[in-house]
Amino acid sequence: MARLTYLSHSGWLIESAGYKICIDPFLDGNPLAPVSAKEVKADFIIVSHAHGDHLGDAIPIARASGGQIIANFEIANYCQAHGAQTHALHIGGAHSFPFGRVKLTPAWHGSSFPDGSYGGSPAGILLTVEGKTIYHSGDTGLFMDMQLIGEMNPVDIFLVCIGDNFTMGIDDAVKAVELVKPKLTIPMHYKTFGLIDVDAGEFVGKLHQKKFRASLLQINQSYDF
Ligand code: NI
Ligand code: MN
């Protein structure tokens, strides 16, 4: 059994087979974060893109816990230069780690570091642990190839951005679910700040009307799978 915990925004903690894997740990400077970066230990930290609300505290967490950052080549280089252990991947590529397999998917977005330097292509993340595949959309607009991602990698849990303004909003995210056809959908990237303060309950309701399984995970709430 594995455990998925919502760290708010696009941040998640996955515990599986004795490993702790963080995705997009934006904690310090995030008004909704349930824990501070100091309180998080991670063996692996997966980063979808370089924006501050996703790269977040990946480097300090990796340095403090000796964990490895998994991200695109440009982000891996940047993090390595800042003293973190890294493993570089790029879009379409997958690698098996001790905890499971990670593959980067396309995402339509930008990716610059807080200092404005280039962070490579933004990504979505396919993470397979204990035979279950999680698809973390990253920050993205809607794109038709999500259908291909779902066909090639049957998705058990779809963590999808819904906050609008910078990413898909509710209706585009509903369409994304129709393309990906996951077994369960959980929304993310909403409410953290005013521009993305959408009603996640409306999103879940629209999915239920279309007979898709969807749940809200409260911040710091866990889901076992
Ligand atoms: Ni972003
Ligand atoms: Mn973002």
PDB file of C-alpha atoms and ligand atoms in Angstrom:
ATOM      1  CA  MET A   1       0.000   0.000   0.000  1.00  0.00           C
ATOM      2  CA  ALA A   2       1.127   3.534  -0.730  1.00  0.00           C
ATOM      3  CA  ARG A   3       0.003   6.853   0.760  1.00  0.00           C
ATOM      4  CA  LEU A   4      -0.599  10.153  -1.018  1.00  0.00           C
ATOM      5  CA  THR A   5      -0.744  13.327   1.116  1.00  0.00           C
ATOM      6  CA  TYR A   6      -1.747  16.774  -0.169  1.00  0.00           C
ATOM      7  CA  LEU A   7       0.741  19.500   0.782  1.00  0.00           C
ATOM      8  CA  SER A   8      -1.435  22.220  -0.849  1.00  0.00           C
ATOM      9  CA  HIS A   9      -1.013  23.933  -4.229  1.00  0.00           C
ATOM     10  CA  SER A  10       0.661  21.326  -6.502  1.00  0.00           C
ATOM     11  CA  GLY A  11       2.636  19.736  -3.692  1.00  0.00           C
ATOM     12  CA  TRP A  12       2.321  16.085  -2.729  1.00  0.00           C
ATOM     13  CA  LEU A  13       4.057  13.557  -0.526  1.00  0.00           C
ATOM     14  CA  ILE A  14       3.972   9.918  -1.587  1.00  0.00           C
ATOM     15  CA  GLU A  15       5.065   7.238   0.842  1.00  0.00           C
ATOM     16  CA  SER A  16       5.722   3.854  -0.681  1.00  0.00           C
ATOM     17  CA  ALA A  17       7.869   0.866   0.244  1.00  0.00           C
ATOM     18  CA  GLY A  18       9.730   2.862   2.881  1.00  0.00           C
ATOM     19  CA  TYR A  19      10.520   5.769   0.553  1.00  0.00           C
ATOM     20  CA  LYS A  20       9.264   9.340   0.800  1.00  0.00           C
ATOM     21  CA  ILE A  21       8.790  11.079  -2.522  1.00  0.00           C
ATOM     22  CA  CYS A  22       7.805  14.750  -2.747  1.00  0.00           C
ATOM     23  CA  ILE A  23       6.376  16.443  -5.810  1.00  0.00           C
ATOM     24  CA  ASP A  24       6.580  20.238  -6.207  1.00  0.00           C
ATOM     25  CA  PRO A  25       7.174  21.053  -2.513  1.00  0.00           C
ATOM     26  CA  PHE A  26       6.174  24.748  -2.349  1.00  0.00           C
ATOM     27  CA  LEU A  27       5.965  25.246   1.415  1.00  0.00           C
ATOM     28  CA  ASP A  28       7.833  28.267   2.795  1.00  0.00           C
ATOM     29  CA  GLY A  29       6.131  31.345   1.349  1.00  0.00           C
ATOM     30  CA  ASN A  30       2.941  29.372   0.657  1.00  0.00           C
ATOM     31  CA  PRO A  31       0.144  30.660   2.919  1.00  0.00           C
ATOM     32  CA  LEU A  32      -1.675  27.291   2.798  1.00  0.00           C
ATOM     33  CA  ALA A  33       1.280  24.982   3.446  1.00  0.00           C
ATOM     34  CA  PRO A  34       0.555  22.624   6.354  1.00  0.00           C
ATOM     35  CA  VAL A  35       4.225  22.145   7.211  1.00  0.00           C
ATOM     36  CA  SER A  36       7.441  24.108   6.798  1.00  0.00           C
ATOM     37  CA  ALA A  37      10.206  22.903   4.500  1.00  0.00           C
ATOM     38  CA  LYS A  38      12.308  22.083   7.579  1.00  0.00           C
ATOM     39  CA  GLU A  39       9.752  19.506   8.691  1.00  0.00           C
ATOM     40  CA  VAL A  40       9.832  17.577   5.420  1.00  0.00           C
ATOM     41  CA  LYS A  41      12.235  14.724   4.805  1.00  0.00           C
ATOM     42  CA  ALA A  42      12.281  13.238   1.344  1.00  0.00           C
ATOM     43  CA  ASP A  43      14.352  10.586  -0.384  1.00  0.00           C
ATOM     44  CA  PHE A  44      13.322  11.924  -3.786  1.00  0.00           C
ATOM     45  CA  ILE A  45      11.861  15.258  -4.879  1.00  0.00           C
ATOM     46  CA  ILE A  46      10.249  15.473  -8.319  1.00  0.00           C
ATOM     47  CA  VAL A  47       9.933  18.970  -9.794  1.00  0.00           C
ATOM     48  CA  SER A  48       7.552  19.670 -12.704  1.00  0.00           C
ATOM     49  CA  HIS A  49       9.019  23.029 -13.724  1.00  0.00           C
ATOM     50  CA  ALA A  50      11.204  25.863 -12.480  1.00  0.00           C
ATOM     51  CA  HIS A  51       8.557  28.369 -11.324  1.00  0.00           C
ATOM     52  CA  GLY A  52       8.903  29.285  -7.672  1.00  0.00           C
ATOM     53  CA  ASP A  53       5.570  27.738  -6.684  1.00  0.00           C
ATOM     54  CA  HIS A  54       6.797  24.319  -7.939  1.00  0.00           C
ATOM     55  CA  LEU A  55      10.575  24.227  -7.509  1.00  0.00           C
ATOM     56  CA  GLY A  56       9.660  25.683  -4.127  1.00  0.00           C
ATOM     57  CA  ASP A  57      11.810  24.269  -1.347  1.00  0.00           C
ATOM     58  CA  ALA A  58      13.141  21.334  -3.361  1.00  0.00           C
ATOM     59  CA  ILE A  59      16.778  22.360  -2.983  1.00  0.00           C
ATOM     60  CA  PRO A  60      16.802  22.931   0.804  1.00  0.00           C
ATOM     61  CA  ILE A  61      14.789  19.741   1.359  1.00  0.00           C
ATOM     62  CA  ALA A  62      17.187  17.735  -0.830  1.00  0.00           C
ATOM     63  CA  ARG A  63      20.226  19.229   0.877  1.00  0.00           C
ATOM     64  CA  ALA A  64      18.884  18.657   4.390  1.00  0.00           C
ATOM     65  CA  SER A  65      17.706  15.094   3.816  1.00  0.00           C
ATOM     66  CA  GLY A  66      20.268  13.974   1.258  1.00  0.00           C
ATOM     67  CA  GLY A  67      17.429  13.280  -1.169  1.00  0.00           C
ATOM     68  CA  GLN A  68      17.732  13.332  -4.927  1.00  0.00           C
ATOM     69  CA  ILE A  69      15.917  15.853  -7.124  1.00  0.00           C
ATOM     70  CA  ILE A  70      14.354  14.385 -10.270  1.00  0.00           C
ATOM     71  CA  ALA A  71      13.574  16.960 -12.948  1.00  0.00           C
ATOM     72  CA  ASN A  72      14.334  18.019 -16.476  1.00  0.00           C
ATOM     73  CA  PHE A  73      17.965  18.492 -17.501  1.00  0.00           C
ATOM     74  CA  GLU A  74      17.991  22.269 -16.997  1.00  0.00           C
ATOM     75  CA  ILE A  75      16.448  22.123 -13.515  1.00  0.00           C
ATOM     76  CA  ALA A  76      18.703  19.220 -12.524  1.00  0.00           C
ATOM     77  CA  ASN A  77      21.782  21.229 -13.554  1.00  0.00           C
ATOM     78  CA  TYR A  78      20.575  24.268 -11.609  1.00  0.00           C
ATOM     79  CA  CYS A  79      19.865  22.220  -8.483  1.00  0.00           C
ATOM     80  CA  GLN A  80      23.187  20.403  -8.728  1.00  0.00           C
ATOM     81  CA  ALA A  81      24.972  23.760  -8.938  1.00  0.00           C
ATOM     82  CA  HIS A  82      23.110  24.683  -5.713  1.00  0.00           C
ATOM     83  CA  GLY A  83      24.382  21.627  -3.862  1.00  0.00           C
ATOM     84  CA  ALA A  84      21.618  19.054  -4.388  1.00  0.00           C
ATOM     85  CA  GLN A  85      21.915  15.521  -5.724  1.00  0.00           C
ATOM     86  CA  THR A  86      19.957  15.161  -8.928  1.00  0.00           C
ATOM     87  CA  HIS A  87      18.775  12.844 -11.660  1.00  0.00           C
ATOM     88  CA  ALA A  88      18.029  14.508 -14.992  1.00  0.00           C
ATOM     89  CA  LEU A  89      15.224  13.321 -17.243  1.00  0.00           C
ATOM     90  CA  HIS A  90      13.494  14.962 -20.151  1.00  0.00           C
ATOM     91  CA  ILE A  91      10.118  14.981 -21.860  1.00  0.00           C
ATOM     92  CA  GLY A  92       9.105  11.505 -22.978  1.00  0.00           C
ATOM     93  CA  GLY A  93      11.864   9.807 -21.026  1.00  0.00           C
ATOM     94  CA  ALA A  94      11.347   7.438 -18.108  1.00  0.00           C
ATOM     95  CA  HIS A  95      13.668   5.900 -15.553  1.00  0.00           C
ATOM     96  CA  SER A  96      13.232   3.281 -12.852  1.00  0.00           C
ATOM     97  CA  PHE A  97      14.191   4.410  -9.369  1.00  0.00           C
ATOM     98  CA  PRO A  98      14.250   2.284  -6.202  1.00  0.00           C
ATOM     99  CA  PHE A  99      10.675   3.432  -5.378  1.00  0.00           C
ATOM    100  CA  GLY A 100       9.204   3.081  -8.870  1.00  0.00           C
ATOM    101  CA  ARG A 101       9.218   4.625 -12.304  1.00  0.00           C
ATOM    102  CA  VAL A 102       9.091   8.294 -13.323  1.00  0.00           C
ATOM    103  CA  LYS A 103       8.339   9.609 -16.795  1.00  0.00           C
ATOM    104  CA  LEU A 104       8.100  13.245 -17.845  1.00  0.00           C
ATOM    105  CA  THR A 105       5.249  14.263 -20.123  1.00  0.00           C
ATOM    106  CA  PRO A 106       4.685  17.465 -22.069  1.00  0.00           C
ATOM    107  CA  ALA A 107       2.979  20.439 -20.437  1.00  0.00           C
ATOM    108  CA  TRP A 108       2.022  23.697 -22.130  1.00  0.00           C
ATOM    109  CA  HIS A 109       3.381  26.392 -19.849  1.00  0.00           C
ATOM    110  CA  GLY A 110       6.580  28.355 -19.124  1.00  0.00           C
ATOM    111  CA  SER A 111       9.530  27.415 -16.958  1.00  0.00           C
ATOM    112  CA  SER A 112      11.914  30.056 -15.650  1.00  0.00           C
ATOM    113  CA  PHE A 113      13.774  30.163 -12.347  1.00  0.00           C
ATOM    114  CA  PRO A 114      12.989  32.906  -9.843  1.00  0.00           C
ATOM    115  CA  ASP A 115      15.994  34.865 -11.232  1.00  0.00           C
ATOM    116  CA  GLY A 116      14.483  34.710 -14.734  1.00  0.00           C
ATOM    117  CA  SER A 117      16.934  32.166 -16.155  1.00  0.00           C
ATOM    118  CA  TYR A 118      15.713  29.375 -18.415  1.00  0.00           C
ATOM    119  CA  GLY A 119      14.301  26.269 -16.751  1.00  0.00           C
ATOM    120  CA  GLY A 120      13.827  24.054 -19.794  1.00  0.00           C
ATOM    121  CA  SER A 121      10.456  22.715 -20.934  1.00  0.00           C
ATOM    122  CA  PRO A 122       7.804  22.455 -18.233  1.00  0.00           C
ATOM    123  CA  ALA A 123       6.632  18.911 -17.603  1.00  0.00           C
ATOM    124  CA  GLY A 124       3.890  16.731 -16.315  1.00  0.00           C
ATOM    125  CA  ILE A 125       4.883  13.705 -14.247  1.00  0.00           C
ATOM    126  CA  LEU A 126       3.893  10.063 -14.524  1.00  0.00           C
ATOM    127  CA  LEU A 127       4.857   8.260 -11.341  1.00  0.00           C
ATOM    128  CA  THR A 128       4.311   4.527 -10.978  1.00  0.00           C
ATOM    129  CA  VAL A 129       4.593   3.024  -7.509  1.00  0.00           C
ATOM    130  CA  GLU A 130       3.395  -0.400  -6.414  1.00  0.00           C
ATOM    131  CA  GLY A 131       1.769  -0.958  -9.792  1.00  0.00           C
ATOM    132  CA  LYS A 132      -0.334   2.234  -9.614  1.00  0.00           C
ATOM    133  CA  THR A 133       0.246   5.199 -11.903  1.00  0.00           C
ATOM    134  CA  ILE A 134      -0.219   8.790 -10.801  1.00  0.00           C
ATOM    135  CA  TYR A 135      -0.325  11.511 -13.470  1.00  0.00           C
ATOM    136  CA  HIS A 136       0.575  14.947 -12.056  1.00  0.00           C
ATOM    137  CA  SER A 137      -0.354  17.423 -14.779  1.00  0.00           C
ATOM    138  CA  GLY A 138       2.172  20.060 -13.741  1.00  0.00           C
ATOM    139  CA  ASP A 139       1.036  23.531 -14.803  1.00  0.00           C
ATOM    140  CA  THR A 140      -0.504  23.248 -18.244  1.00  0.00           C
ATOM    141  CA  GLY A 141      -3.190  24.261 -20.634  1.00  0.00           C
ATOM    142  CA  LEU A 142      -5.426  21.618 -22.157  1.00  0.00           C
ATOM    143  CA  PHE A 143      -3.924  19.619 -25.012  1.00  0.00           C
ATOM    144  CA  MET A 144      -5.198  16.770 -27.113  1.00  0.00           C
ATOM    145  CA  ASP A 145      -2.147  14.558 -26.491  1.00  0.00           C
ATOM    146  CA  MET A 146      -3.412  13.986 -22.953  1.00  0.00           C
ATOM    147  CA  GLN A 147      -5.499  11.296 -24.636  1.00  0.00           C
ATOM    148  CA  LEU A 148      -2.298   9.603 -25.818  1.00  0.00           C
ATOM    149  CA  ILE A 149      -0.740   9.891 -22.360  1.00  0.00           C
ATOM    150  CA  GLY A 150      -3.776   8.100 -20.883  1.00  0.00           C
ATOM    151  CA  GLU A 151      -3.808   5.430 -23.586  1.00  0.00           C
ATOM    152  CA  MET A 152      -0.111   4.616 -23.258  1.00  0.00           C
ATOM    153  CA  ASN A 153       0.019   4.827 -19.456  1.00  0.00           C
ATOM    154  CA  PRO A 154      -3.315   3.858 -17.866  1.00  0.00           C
ATOM    155  CA  VAL A 155      -3.749   6.383 -15.066  1.00  0.00           C
ATOM    156  CA  ASP A 156      -5.025   5.388 -11.635  1.00  0.00           C
ATOM    157  CA  ILE A 157      -4.883   8.844 -10.040  1.00  0.00           C
ATOM    158  CA  PHE A 158      -4.923  12.097 -12.009  1.00  0.00           C
ATOM    159  CA  LEU A 159      -3.683  15.112 -10.048  1.00  0.00           C
ATOM    160  CA  VAL A 160      -4.890  17.963 -12.229  1.00  0.00           C
ATOM    161  CA  CYS A 161      -4.477  21.734 -12.111  1.00  0.00           C
ATOM    162  CA  ILE A 162      -7.815  23.592 -12.155  1.00  0.00           C
ATOM    163  CA  GLY A 163      -7.066  27.122 -10.914  1.00  0.00           C
ATOM    164  CA  ASP A 164      -7.394  28.965 -14.251  1.00  0.00           C
ATOM    165  CA  ASN A 165      -5.428  32.140 -15.122  1.00  0.00           C
ATOM    166  CA  PHE A 166      -2.030  30.374 -15.321  1.00  0.00           C
ATOM    167  CA  THR A 167      -3.291  26.863 -16.144  1.00  0.00           C
ATOM    168  CA  MET A 168      -6.437  25.029 -17.157  1.00  0.00           C
ATOM    169  CA  GLY A 169      -9.581  26.215 -15.452  1.00  0.00           C
ATOM    170  CA  ILE A 170     -12.440  23.994 -14.354  1.00  0.00           C
ATOM    171  CA  ASP A 171     -14.037  23.284 -17.745  1.00  0.00           C
ATOM    172  CA  ASP A 172     -10.748  22.604 -19.515  1.00  0.00           C
ATOM    173  CA  ALA A 173      -9.703  20.332 -16.653  1.00  0.00           C
ATOM    174  CA  VAL A 174     -12.990  18.415 -16.984  1.00  0.00           C
ATOM    175  CA  LYS A 175     -12.135  17.892 -20.664  1.00  0.00           C
ATOM    176  CA  ALA A 176      -8.634  16.765 -19.632  1.00  0.00           C
ATOM    177  CA  VAL A 177     -10.207  14.068 -17.462  1.00  0.00           C
ATOM    178  CA  GLU A 178     -12.338  12.948 -20.412  1.00  0.00           C
ATOM    179  CA  LEU A 179      -9.143  12.600 -22.477  1.00  0.00           C
ATOM    180  CA  VAL A 180      -6.990  10.882 -19.828  1.00  0.00           C
ATOM    181  CA  LYS A 181      -9.755   8.594 -18.452  1.00  0.00           C
ATOM    182  CA  PRO A 182      -8.199   8.106 -15.005  1.00  0.00           C
ATOM    183  CA  LYS A 183      -9.742   5.846 -12.351  1.00  0.00           C
ATOM    184  CA  LEU A 184      -9.712   8.756  -9.851  1.00  0.00           C
ATOM    185  CA  THR A 185      -9.182  12.500 -10.224  1.00  0.00           C
ATOM    186  CA  ILE A 186      -8.011  14.892  -7.503  1.00  0.00           C
ATOM    187  CA  PRO A 187      -7.762  18.642  -8.262  1.00  0.00           C
ATOM    188  CA  MET A 188      -4.802  20.864  -7.365  1.00  0.00           C
ATOM    189  CA  HIS A 189      -3.314  24.318  -8.041  1.00  0.00           C
ATOM    190  CA  TYR A 190      -6.312  26.305  -6.749  1.00  0.00           C
ATOM    191  CA  LYS A 191      -7.062  28.656  -3.838  1.00  0.00           C
ATOM    192  CA  THR A 192      -3.392  29.310  -2.909  1.00  0.00           C
ATOM    193  CA  PHE A 193      -3.692  32.922  -4.051  1.00  0.00           C
ATOM    194  CA  GLY A 194      -6.519  35.128  -5.290  1.00  0.00           C
ATOM    195  CA  LEU A 195      -5.985  34.675  -9.023  1.00  0.00           C
ATOM    196  CA  ILE A 196      -6.533  30.914  -8.809  1.00  0.00           C
ATOM    197  CA  ASP A 197      -9.275  30.875  -6.179  1.00  0.00           C
ATOM    198  CA  VAL A 198     -11.766  28.655  -8.002  1.00  0.00           C
ATOM    199  CA  ASP A 199     -14.385  26.341  -6.507  1.00  0.00           C
ATOM    200  CA  ALA A 200     -12.897  22.851  -6.528  1.00  0.00           C
ATOM    201  CA  GLY A 201     -16.272  21.474  -5.397  1.00  0.00           C
ATOM    202  CA  GLU A 202     -17.766  22.673  -8.693  1.00  0.00           C
ATOM    203  CA  PHE A 203     -15.054  20.765 -10.582  1.00  0.00           C
ATOM    204  CA  VAL A 204     -15.702  17.563  -8.651  1.00  0.00           C
ATOM    205  CA  GLY A 205     -19.464  17.982  -9.148  1.00  0.00           C
ATOM    206  CA  LYS A 206     -19.066  18.352 -12.910  1.00  0.00           C
ATOM    207  CA  LEU A 207     -16.977  15.159 -13.023  1.00  0.00           C
ATOM    208  CA  HIS A 208     -19.546  13.254 -10.965  1.00  0.00           C
ATOM    209  CA  GLN A 209     -22.243  14.330 -13.446  1.00  0.00           C
ATOM    210  CA  LYS A 210     -20.133  12.730 -16.163  1.00  0.00           C
ATOM    211  CA  LYS A 211     -19.712   9.567 -14.059  1.00  0.00           C
ATOM    212  CA  PHE A 212     -16.021  10.035 -13.303  1.00  0.00           C
ATOM    213  CA  ARG A 213     -14.671   9.270  -9.850  1.00  0.00           C
ATOM    214  CA  ALA A 214     -13.263  12.433  -8.296  1.00  0.00           C
ATOM    215  CA  SER A 215     -12.463  13.566  -4.761  1.00  0.00           C
ATOM    216  CA  LEU A 216     -11.193  16.649  -3.038  1.00  0.00           C
ATOM    217  CA  LEU A 217      -8.268  16.045  -0.766  1.00  0.00           C
ATOM    218  CA  GLN A 218      -8.073  18.591   2.055  1.00  0.00           C
ATOM    219  CA  ILE A 219      -4.670  20.036   2.791  1.00  0.00           C
ATOM    220  CA  ASN A 220      -2.628  17.549   4.844  1.00  0.00           C
ATOM    221  CA  GLN A 221      -5.217  14.836   4.161  1.00  0.00           C
ATOM    222  CA  SER A 222      -3.976  11.470   2.924  1.00  0.00           C
ATOM    223  CA  TYR A 223      -5.354   8.903   0.528  1.00  0.00           C
ATOM    224  CA  ASP A 224      -4.156   5.293   0.659  1.00  0.00           C
ATOM    225  CA  PHE A 225      -3.945   3.371  -2.584  1.00  0.00           C
TER     226      PHE A 225
HETATM  227 NI    NI B   1       4.095  27.539 -13.329  1.00  0.00          NI
HETATM  228 MN    MN B   2       2.108  27.183 -10.759  1.00  0.00          MN
END
